[in-house]
Short mmCIF file of C-alpha atoms in Angstrom, two decimals:
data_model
loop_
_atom_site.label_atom_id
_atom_site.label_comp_id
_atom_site.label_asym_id
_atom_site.label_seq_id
_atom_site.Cartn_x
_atom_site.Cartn_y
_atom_site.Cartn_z
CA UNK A 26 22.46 -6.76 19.20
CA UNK A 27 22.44 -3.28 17.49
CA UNK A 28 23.44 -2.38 14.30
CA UNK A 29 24.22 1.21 15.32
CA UNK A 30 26.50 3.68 14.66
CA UNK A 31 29.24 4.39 17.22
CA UNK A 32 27.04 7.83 18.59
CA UNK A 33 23.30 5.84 18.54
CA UNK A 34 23.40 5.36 22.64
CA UNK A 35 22.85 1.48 22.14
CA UNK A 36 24.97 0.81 25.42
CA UNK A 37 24.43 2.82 28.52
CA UNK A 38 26.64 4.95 30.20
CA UNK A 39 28.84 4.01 32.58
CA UNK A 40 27.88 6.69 34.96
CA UNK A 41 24.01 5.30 34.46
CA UNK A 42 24.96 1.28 35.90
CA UNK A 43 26.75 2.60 38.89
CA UNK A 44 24.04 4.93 39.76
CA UNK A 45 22.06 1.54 39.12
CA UNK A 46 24.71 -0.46 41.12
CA UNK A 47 24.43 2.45 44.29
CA UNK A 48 20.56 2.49 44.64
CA UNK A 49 20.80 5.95 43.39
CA UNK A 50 18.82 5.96 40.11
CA UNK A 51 14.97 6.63 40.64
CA UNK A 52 12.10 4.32 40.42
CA UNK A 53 11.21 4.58 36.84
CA UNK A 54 14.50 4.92 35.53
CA UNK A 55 15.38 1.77 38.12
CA UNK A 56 12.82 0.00 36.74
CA UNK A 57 14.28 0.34 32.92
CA UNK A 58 17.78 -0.83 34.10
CA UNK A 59 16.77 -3.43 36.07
CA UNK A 60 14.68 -4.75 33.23
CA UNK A 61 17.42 -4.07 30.57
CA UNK A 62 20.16 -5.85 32.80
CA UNK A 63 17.03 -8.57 32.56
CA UNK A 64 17.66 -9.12 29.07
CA UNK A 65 21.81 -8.33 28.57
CA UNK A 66 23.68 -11.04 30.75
CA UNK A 67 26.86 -9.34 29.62
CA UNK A 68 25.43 -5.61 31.59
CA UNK A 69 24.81 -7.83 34.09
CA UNK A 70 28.42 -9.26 35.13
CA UNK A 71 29.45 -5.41 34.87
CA UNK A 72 27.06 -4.57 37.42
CA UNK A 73 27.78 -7.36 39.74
CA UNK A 74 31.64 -6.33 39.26
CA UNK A 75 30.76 -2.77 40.06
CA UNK A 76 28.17 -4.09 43.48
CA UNK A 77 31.34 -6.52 44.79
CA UNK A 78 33.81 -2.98 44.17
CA UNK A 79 30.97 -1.34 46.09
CA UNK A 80 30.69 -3.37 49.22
CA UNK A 81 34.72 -3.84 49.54
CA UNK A 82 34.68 -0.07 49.93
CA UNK A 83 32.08 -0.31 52.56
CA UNK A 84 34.18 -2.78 54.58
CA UNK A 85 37.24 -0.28 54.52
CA UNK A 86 34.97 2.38 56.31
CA UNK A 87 35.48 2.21 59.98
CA UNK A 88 32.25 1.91 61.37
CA UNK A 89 29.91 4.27 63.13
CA UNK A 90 29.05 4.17 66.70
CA UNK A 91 25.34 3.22 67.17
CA UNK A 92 23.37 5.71 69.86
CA UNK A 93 22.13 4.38 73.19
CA UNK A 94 18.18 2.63 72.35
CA UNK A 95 19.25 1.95 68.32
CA UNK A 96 18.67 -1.78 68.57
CA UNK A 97 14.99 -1.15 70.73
CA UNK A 98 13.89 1.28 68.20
CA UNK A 99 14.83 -1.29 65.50
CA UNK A 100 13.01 -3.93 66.97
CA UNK A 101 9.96 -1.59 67.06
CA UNK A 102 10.06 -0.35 63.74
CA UNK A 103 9.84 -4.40 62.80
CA UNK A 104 7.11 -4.97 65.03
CA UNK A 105 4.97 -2.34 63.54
CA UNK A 106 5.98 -2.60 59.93
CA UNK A 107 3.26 -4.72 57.38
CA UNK A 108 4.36 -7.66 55.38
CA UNK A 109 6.60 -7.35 52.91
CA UNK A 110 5.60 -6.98 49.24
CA UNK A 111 7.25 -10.28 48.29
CA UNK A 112 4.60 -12.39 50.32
CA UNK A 113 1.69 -10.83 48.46
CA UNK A 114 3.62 -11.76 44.93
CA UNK A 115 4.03 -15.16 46.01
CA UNK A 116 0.73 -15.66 47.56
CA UNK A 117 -1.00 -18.77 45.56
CA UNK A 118 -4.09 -16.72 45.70
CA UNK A 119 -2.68 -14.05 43.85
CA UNK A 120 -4.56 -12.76 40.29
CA UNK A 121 -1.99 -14.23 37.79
CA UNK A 122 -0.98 -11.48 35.90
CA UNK A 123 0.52 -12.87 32.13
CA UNK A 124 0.05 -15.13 29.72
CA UNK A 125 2.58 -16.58 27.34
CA UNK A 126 2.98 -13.52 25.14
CA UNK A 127 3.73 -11.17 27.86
CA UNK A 128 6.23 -13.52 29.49
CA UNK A 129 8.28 -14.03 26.20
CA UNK A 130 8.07 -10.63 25.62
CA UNK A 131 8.41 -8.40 28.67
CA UNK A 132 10.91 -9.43 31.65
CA UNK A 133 11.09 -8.87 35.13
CA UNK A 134 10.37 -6.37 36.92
CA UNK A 135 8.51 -4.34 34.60
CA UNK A 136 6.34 -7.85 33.82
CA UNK A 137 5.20 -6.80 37.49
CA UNK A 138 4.51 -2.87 36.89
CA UNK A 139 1.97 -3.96 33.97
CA UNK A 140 0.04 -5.81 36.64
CA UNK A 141 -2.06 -7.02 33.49
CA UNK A 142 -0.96 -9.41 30.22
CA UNK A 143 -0.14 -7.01 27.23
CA UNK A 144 -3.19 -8.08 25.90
CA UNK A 145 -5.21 -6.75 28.66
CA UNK A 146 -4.11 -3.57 29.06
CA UNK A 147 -5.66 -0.11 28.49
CA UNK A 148 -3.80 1.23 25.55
CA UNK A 149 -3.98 4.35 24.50
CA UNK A 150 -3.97 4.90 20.69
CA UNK A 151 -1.52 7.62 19.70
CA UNK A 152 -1.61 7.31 15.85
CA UNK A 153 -2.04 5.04 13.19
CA UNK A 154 -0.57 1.57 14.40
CA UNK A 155 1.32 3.37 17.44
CA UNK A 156 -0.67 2.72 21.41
CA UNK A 157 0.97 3.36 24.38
CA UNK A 158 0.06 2.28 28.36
CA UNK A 159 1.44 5.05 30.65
CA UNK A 160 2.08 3.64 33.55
CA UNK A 161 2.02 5.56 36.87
CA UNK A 162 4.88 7.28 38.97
CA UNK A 163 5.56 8.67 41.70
CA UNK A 164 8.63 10.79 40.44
CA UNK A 165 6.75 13.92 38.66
CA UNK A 166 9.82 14.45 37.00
CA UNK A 167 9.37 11.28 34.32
CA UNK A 168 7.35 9.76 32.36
CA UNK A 169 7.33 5.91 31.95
CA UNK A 170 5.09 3.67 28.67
CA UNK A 171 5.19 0.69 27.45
CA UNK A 172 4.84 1.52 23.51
CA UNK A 173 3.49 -0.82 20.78
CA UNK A 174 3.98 -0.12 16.72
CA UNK A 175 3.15 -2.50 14.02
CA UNK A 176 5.40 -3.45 11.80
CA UNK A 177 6.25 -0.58 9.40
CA UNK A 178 4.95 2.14 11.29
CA UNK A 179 7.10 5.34 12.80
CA UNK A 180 6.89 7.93 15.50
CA UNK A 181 6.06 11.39 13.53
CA UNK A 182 9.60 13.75 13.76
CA UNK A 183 10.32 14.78 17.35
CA UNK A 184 12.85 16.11 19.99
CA UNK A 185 12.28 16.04 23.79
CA UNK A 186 11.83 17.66 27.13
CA UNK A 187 14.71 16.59 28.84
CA UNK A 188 16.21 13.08 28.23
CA UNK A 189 14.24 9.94 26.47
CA UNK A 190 15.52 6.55 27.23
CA UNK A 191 13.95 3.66 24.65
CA UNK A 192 14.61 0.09 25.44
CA UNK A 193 13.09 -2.04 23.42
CA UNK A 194 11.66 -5.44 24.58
CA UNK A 195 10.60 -7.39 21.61
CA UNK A 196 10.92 -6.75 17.41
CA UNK A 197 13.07 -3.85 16.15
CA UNK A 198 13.11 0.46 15.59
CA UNK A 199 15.23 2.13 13.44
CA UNK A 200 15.93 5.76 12.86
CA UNK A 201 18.76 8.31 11.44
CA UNK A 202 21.03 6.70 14.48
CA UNK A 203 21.05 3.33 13.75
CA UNK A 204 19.19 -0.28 14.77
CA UNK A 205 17.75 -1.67 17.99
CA UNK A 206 17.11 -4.64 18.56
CA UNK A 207 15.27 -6.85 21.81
CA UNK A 208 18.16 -5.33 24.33
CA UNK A 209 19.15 -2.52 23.05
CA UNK A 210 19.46 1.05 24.65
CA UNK A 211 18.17 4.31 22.63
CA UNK A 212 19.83 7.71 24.59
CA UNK A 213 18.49 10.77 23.26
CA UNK A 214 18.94 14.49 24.61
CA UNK A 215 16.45 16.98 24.35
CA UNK A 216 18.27 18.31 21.23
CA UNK A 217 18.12 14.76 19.28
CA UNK A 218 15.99 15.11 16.65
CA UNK A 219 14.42 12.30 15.35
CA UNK A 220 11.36 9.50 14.46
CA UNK A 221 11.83 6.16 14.98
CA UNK A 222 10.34 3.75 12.59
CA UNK A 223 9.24 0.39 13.71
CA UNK A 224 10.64 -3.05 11.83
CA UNK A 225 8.75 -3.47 8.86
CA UNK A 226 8.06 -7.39 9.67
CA UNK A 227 8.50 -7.47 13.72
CA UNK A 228 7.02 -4.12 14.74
CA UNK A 229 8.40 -3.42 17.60
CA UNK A 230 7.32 -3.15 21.38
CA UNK A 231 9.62 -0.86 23.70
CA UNK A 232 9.77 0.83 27.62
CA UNK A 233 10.59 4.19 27.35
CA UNK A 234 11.07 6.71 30.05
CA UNK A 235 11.13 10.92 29.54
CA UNK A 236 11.38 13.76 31.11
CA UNK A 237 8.68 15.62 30.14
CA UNK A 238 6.26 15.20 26.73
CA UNK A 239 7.96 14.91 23.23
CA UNK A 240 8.23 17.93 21.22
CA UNK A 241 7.08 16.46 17.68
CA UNK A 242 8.07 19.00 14.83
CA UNK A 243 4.50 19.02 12.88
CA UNK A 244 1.90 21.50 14.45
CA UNK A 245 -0.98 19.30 13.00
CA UNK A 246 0.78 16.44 15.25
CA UNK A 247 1.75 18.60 18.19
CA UNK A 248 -2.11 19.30 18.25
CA UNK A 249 -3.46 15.60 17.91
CA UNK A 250 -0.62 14.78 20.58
CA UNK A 251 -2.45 17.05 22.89
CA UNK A 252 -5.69 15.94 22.27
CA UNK A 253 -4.99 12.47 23.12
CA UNK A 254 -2.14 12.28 25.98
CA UNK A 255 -4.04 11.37 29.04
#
Protein backbone atom coordinates (compact mmCIF):
# COMPACT_ATOMS: atom_id res chain seq x y z
CA UNK A 1 0.00 0.00 0.00
CA UNK A 2 1.25 3.67 -0.11
CA UNK A 3 3.68 5.23 1.79
CA UNK A 4 2.11 8.68 1.36
CA UNK A 5 1.58 11.56 3.14
CA UNK A 6 -1.91 12.27 4.51
CA UNK A 7 -2.59 15.03 1.28
CA UNK A 8 -0.88 12.50 -1.66
CA UNK A 9 -4.61 11.38 -3.00
CA UNK A 10 -3.58 7.59 -2.49
CA UNK A 11 -7.37 6.73 -1.66
CA UNK A 12 -10.16 8.09 -3.74
CA UNK A 13 -12.77 10.23 -2.82
CA UNK A 14 -15.73 9.28 -1.53
CA UNK A 15 -17.76 11.33 -3.86
CA UNK A 16 -15.64 9.45 -6.87
CA UNK A 17 -16.96 5.45 -5.69
CA UNK A 18 -20.53 6.53 -5.48
CA UNK A 19 -20.45 8.21 -8.74
CA UNK A 20 -18.77 4.71 -9.58
CA UNK A 21 -21.47 2.85 -7.51
CA UNK A 22 -24.51 5.11 -9.57
CA UNK A 23 -23.29 4.48 -13.20
CA UNK A 24 -22.56 8.09 -13.25
CA UNK A 25 -18.78 8.33 -13.81
CA UNK A 26 -17.78 8.28 -17.62
CA UNK A 27 -16.23 5.61 -19.64
CA UNK A 28 -12.62 6.32 -19.16
CA UNK A 29 -12.77 7.38 -15.77
CA UNK A 30 -15.21 4.03 -15.28
CA UNK A 31 -12.76 2.13 -16.70
CA UNK A 32 -9.89 3.33 -14.03
CA UNK A 33 -12.26 2.56 -11.06
CA UNK A 34 -13.42 -0.46 -12.16
CA UNK A 35 -9.88 -1.61 -12.70
CA UNK A 36 -8.61 -0.07 -9.38
CA UNK A 37 -11.58 -1.73 -7.36
CA UNK A 38 -9.85 -4.84 -9.52
CA UNK A 39 -6.88 -4.69 -7.53
CA UNK A 40 -8.15 -3.18 -3.76
CA UNK A 41 -10.64 -5.88 -2.32
CA UNK A 42 -11.03 -3.54 0.62
CA UNK A 43 -12.60 -0.46 -2.20
CA UNK A 44 -14.43 -3.14 -3.22
CA UNK A 45 -16.69 -4.12 -0.05
CA UNK A 46 -17.22 -0.18 0.16
CA UNK A 47 -18.66 -0.16 -3.13
CA UNK A 48 -20.81 -3.15 -2.76
CA UNK A 49 -22.01 -1.45 0.69
CA UNK A 50 -22.71 1.74 -1.16
CA UNK A 51 -24.68 -0.52 -4.50
CA UNK A 52 -26.91 -2.60 -1.61
CA UNK A 53 -27.66 1.34 0.10
CA UNK A 54 -28.42 2.16 -3.53
CA UNK A 55 -30.98 -0.37 -4.52
CA UNK A 56 -32.84 -0.25 -0.90
CA UNK A 57 -33.53 3.36 -1.89
CA UNK A 58 -34.86 2.27 -5.17
CA UNK A 59 -37.32 -0.13 -3.51
CA UNK A 60 -38.71 2.79 -1.25
CA UNK A 61 -39.68 4.72 -4.54
CA UNK A 62 -43.22 4.03 -5.41
CA UNK A 63 -43.17 2.99 -8.78
CA UNK A 64 -44.05 4.62 -12.06
CA UNK A 65 -46.96 3.79 -14.15
CA UNK A 66 -45.82 2.20 -17.47
CA UNK A 67 -47.71 3.87 -20.78
CA UNK A 68 -50.13 1.82 -22.87
CA UNK A 69 -47.63 -0.37 -25.75
CA UNK A 70 -44.31 -0.19 -23.13
CA UNK A 71 -43.98 -3.96 -22.96
CA UNK A 72 -44.53 -4.29 -27.22
CA UNK A 73 -42.01 -1.67 -27.78
CA UNK A 74 -39.69 -3.58 -25.38
CA UNK A 75 -40.06 -6.68 -27.01
CA UNK A 76 -39.14 -4.90 -30.30
CA UNK A 77 -36.26 -3.13 -29.23
CA UNK A 78 -34.95 -6.95 -28.21
CA UNK A 79 -35.84 -8.32 -31.40
CA UNK A 80 -33.87 -5.85 -33.33
CA UNK A 81 -30.95 -5.34 -31.00
CA UNK A 82 -27.35 -7.41 -32.06
CA UNK A 83 -25.70 -9.76 -29.69
CA UNK A 84 -24.36 -8.70 -26.81
CA UNK A 85 -20.65 -7.89 -26.42
CA UNK A 86 -20.15 -10.67 -23.87
CA UNK A 87 -20.75 -13.49 -26.58
CA UNK A 88 -18.03 -12.13 -28.85
CA UNK A 89 -15.50 -12.14 -25.58
CA UNK A 90 -16.34 -15.56 -24.90
CA UNK A 91 -16.39 -16.82 -28.35
CA UNK A 92 -13.59 -19.80 -28.50
CA UNK A 93 -12.67 -18.32 -31.79
CA UNK A 94 -11.79 -15.19 -30.38
CA UNK A 95 -7.91 -13.64 -31.02
CA UNK A 96 -6.52 -14.25 -27.45
CA UNK A 97 -5.45 -11.10 -26.41
CA UNK A 98 -2.48 -11.59 -23.35
CA UNK A 99 0.11 -13.46 -22.39
CA UNK A 100 1.40 -14.07 -18.91
CA UNK A 101 2.97 -10.66 -18.38
CA UNK A 102 -0.02 -8.71 -19.22
CA UNK A 103 -2.30 -10.87 -17.07
CA UNK A 104 -0.07 -10.49 -13.88
CA UNK A 105 0.23 -7.12 -14.57
CA UNK A 106 -2.88 -5.40 -15.88
CA UNK A 107 -6.51 -6.51 -14.52
CA UNK A 108 -9.80 -6.50 -15.78
CA UNK A 109 -11.38 -4.49 -17.63
CA UNK A 110 -8.70 -2.42 -18.87
CA UNK A 111 -6.80 -6.05 -19.80
CA UNK A 112 -9.79 -5.82 -22.42
CA UNK A 113 -9.32 -2.01 -23.65
CA UNK A 114 -5.54 -2.99 -24.62
CA UNK A 115 -7.05 -5.54 -26.97
CA UNK A 116 -3.22 -6.53 -27.43
CA UNK A 117 -0.46 -8.14 -24.71
CA UNK A 118 1.73 -5.18 -23.36
CA UNK A 119 4.26 -6.48 -25.38
CA UNK A 120 2.42 -5.97 -28.52
CA UNK A 121 1.33 -2.77 -28.35
CA UNK A 122 2.15 0.45 -30.27
CA UNK A 123 3.97 2.54 -27.77
CA UNK A 124 4.72 5.72 -28.20
CA UNK A 125 8.14 6.89 -26.88
CA UNK A 126 7.82 10.10 -24.88
CA UNK A 127 11.40 10.42 -23.45
CA UNK A 128 14.20 8.59 -22.36
CA UNK A 129 12.82 5.24 -20.76
CA UNK A 130 9.13 6.79 -20.57
CA UNK A 131 6.36 5.18 -23.71
CA UNK A 132 2.94 5.57 -23.48
CA UNK A 133 -0.22 3.71 -25.57
CA UNK A 134 -3.12 6.24 -25.76
CA UNK A 135 -5.90 4.49 -25.97
CA UNK A 136 -9.07 5.81 -27.68
CA UNK A 137 -12.28 7.58 -26.24
CA UNK A 138 -15.17 8.59 -26.95
CA UNK A 139 -15.45 11.35 -24.15
CA UNK A 140 -13.35 14.40 -25.84
CA UNK A 141 -13.11 15.67 -22.56
CA UNK A 142 -10.20 12.96 -21.30
CA UNK A 143 -7.47 11.48 -22.06
CA UNK A 144 -6.74 7.80 -21.12
CA UNK A 145 -2.64 5.81 -21.43
CA UNK A 146 -1.30 3.14 -20.26
CA UNK A 147 2.36 4.54 -19.27
CA UNK A 148 5.60 2.50 -18.97
CA UNK A 149 9.04 3.93 -17.16
CA UNK A 150 12.05 1.94 -16.39
CA UNK A 151 13.27 1.73 -13.33
CA UNK A 152 14.85 5.07 -12.27
CA UNK A 153 13.40 7.19 -14.73
CA UNK A 154 10.88 10.40 -14.02
CA UNK A 155 8.27 12.44 -15.78
CA UNK A 156 10.08 16.00 -16.52
CA UNK A 157 8.24 18.82 -13.92
CA UNK A 158 4.59 19.34 -14.83
CA UNK A 159 1.04 20.60 -13.81
CA UNK A 160 -2.18 19.81 -15.73
CA UNK A 161 -5.20 20.76 -17.73
CA UNK A 162 -7.81 19.89 -15.54
CA UNK A 163 -7.54 16.81 -13.23
CA UNK A 164 -4.86 13.74 -13.67
CA UNK A 165 -5.76 10.52 -12.09
CA UNK A 166 -2.52 7.88 -11.92
CA UNK A 167 -3.18 4.38 -10.87
CA UNK A 168 -0.54 2.41 -11.04
CA UNK A 169 -0.72 -1.33 -12.04
CA UNK A 170 2.59 -2.90 -11.48
CA UNK A 171 6.24 -1.53 -9.74
CA UNK A 172 6.27 1.84 -7.94
CA UNK A 173 6.37 6.14 -8.61
CA UNK A 174 7.34 8.46 -6.25
CA UNK A 175 7.26 12.21 -6.17
CA UNK A 176 7.19 15.37 -3.63
CA UNK A 177 3.66 13.65 -2.37
CA UNK A 178 4.62 10.51 -1.37
CA UNK A 179 4.75 6.52 -2.66
CA UNK A 180 2.52 4.41 -4.87
CA UNK A 181 2.53 1.33 -5.04
CA UNK A 182 0.50 -1.67 -7.44
CA UNK A 183 -3.10 -0.14 -6.10
CA UNK A 184 -2.58 2.96 -5.32
CA UNK A 185 -4.49 6.22 -6.40
CA UNK A 186 -2.42 9.53 -7.49
CA UNK A 187 -5.18 12.77 -7.46
CA UNK A 188 -3.70 15.76 -8.82
CA UNK A 189 -5.45 19.22 -9.70
CA UNK A 190 -4.45 21.30 -12.38
CA UNK A 191 -2.45 23.39 -9.85
CA UNK A 192 -0.28 20.24 -8.50
CA UNK A 193 2.93 20.67 -9.52
CA UNK A 194 5.00 17.91 -9.84
CA UNK A 195 7.29 14.85 -11.69
CA UNK A 196 6.93 11.59 -10.75
CA UNK A 197 9.92 9.40 -10.69
CA UNK A 198 9.64 5.76 -11.39
CA UNK A 199 11.11 2.95 -8.69
CA UNK A 200 14.60 2.74 -9.20
CA UNK A 201 14.50 -1.32 -9.29
CA UNK A 202 10.64 -2.00 -10.40
CA UNK A 203 9.99 0.85 -12.83
CA UNK A 204 6.78 1.28 -12.80
CA UNK A 205 3.73 0.75 -15.25
CA UNK A 206 0.48 2.95 -14.52
CA UNK A 207 -3.30 3.97 -16.21
CA UNK A 208 -3.68 7.42 -16.08
CA UNK A 209 -6.57 9.49 -17.19
CA UNK A 210 -6.51 13.69 -17.84
CA UNK A 211 -8.30 16.23 -18.80
CA UNK A 212 -6.50 17.77 -21.27
CA UNK A 213 -2.38 17.54 -22.09
CA UNK A 214 0.15 18.11 -19.19
CA UNK A 215 1.61 21.43 -18.82
CA UNK A 216 5.42 20.40 -18.23
CA UNK A 217 7.41 23.50 -16.80
CA UNK A 218 10.61 23.28 -19.30
CA UNK A 219 9.99 25.02 -22.77
CA UNK A 220 12.66 22.66 -24.35
CA UNK A 221 10.17 19.78 -23.00
CA UNK A 222 6.90 21.55 -23.69
CA UNK A 223 8.32 21.61 -27.33
CA UNK A 224 9.51 17.85 -27.64
CA UNK A 225 6.01 17.06 -25.91
CA UNK A 226 4.43 18.59 -28.91
CA UNK A 227 6.39 17.10 -31.36
CA UNK A 228 5.65 13.70 -30.31
CA UNK A 229 1.92 13.49 -28.77
CA UNK A 230 -0.03 11.79 -31.44
Amino acid sequence: MAEAKPDAGTMPGEDLLLDYASGALPEPVSVLVATLLALRPDLRRTVSGMEAVGGYLLEEIEPAALSDGAFDAVLTRIDTAGPPVEAAANDDGAVRTSDAETIAAVPEPLRSYLGAPLSGLAWRKRGPGIEEYRLPVTDARFEMSVLRLGPGRSVPSHSHEGSELTLVLDGAFSDDAGRYARGDLAVNGEEDLHAPRADPKEGCLCLAITGGPLRFSNPLVRLFDRMTRG
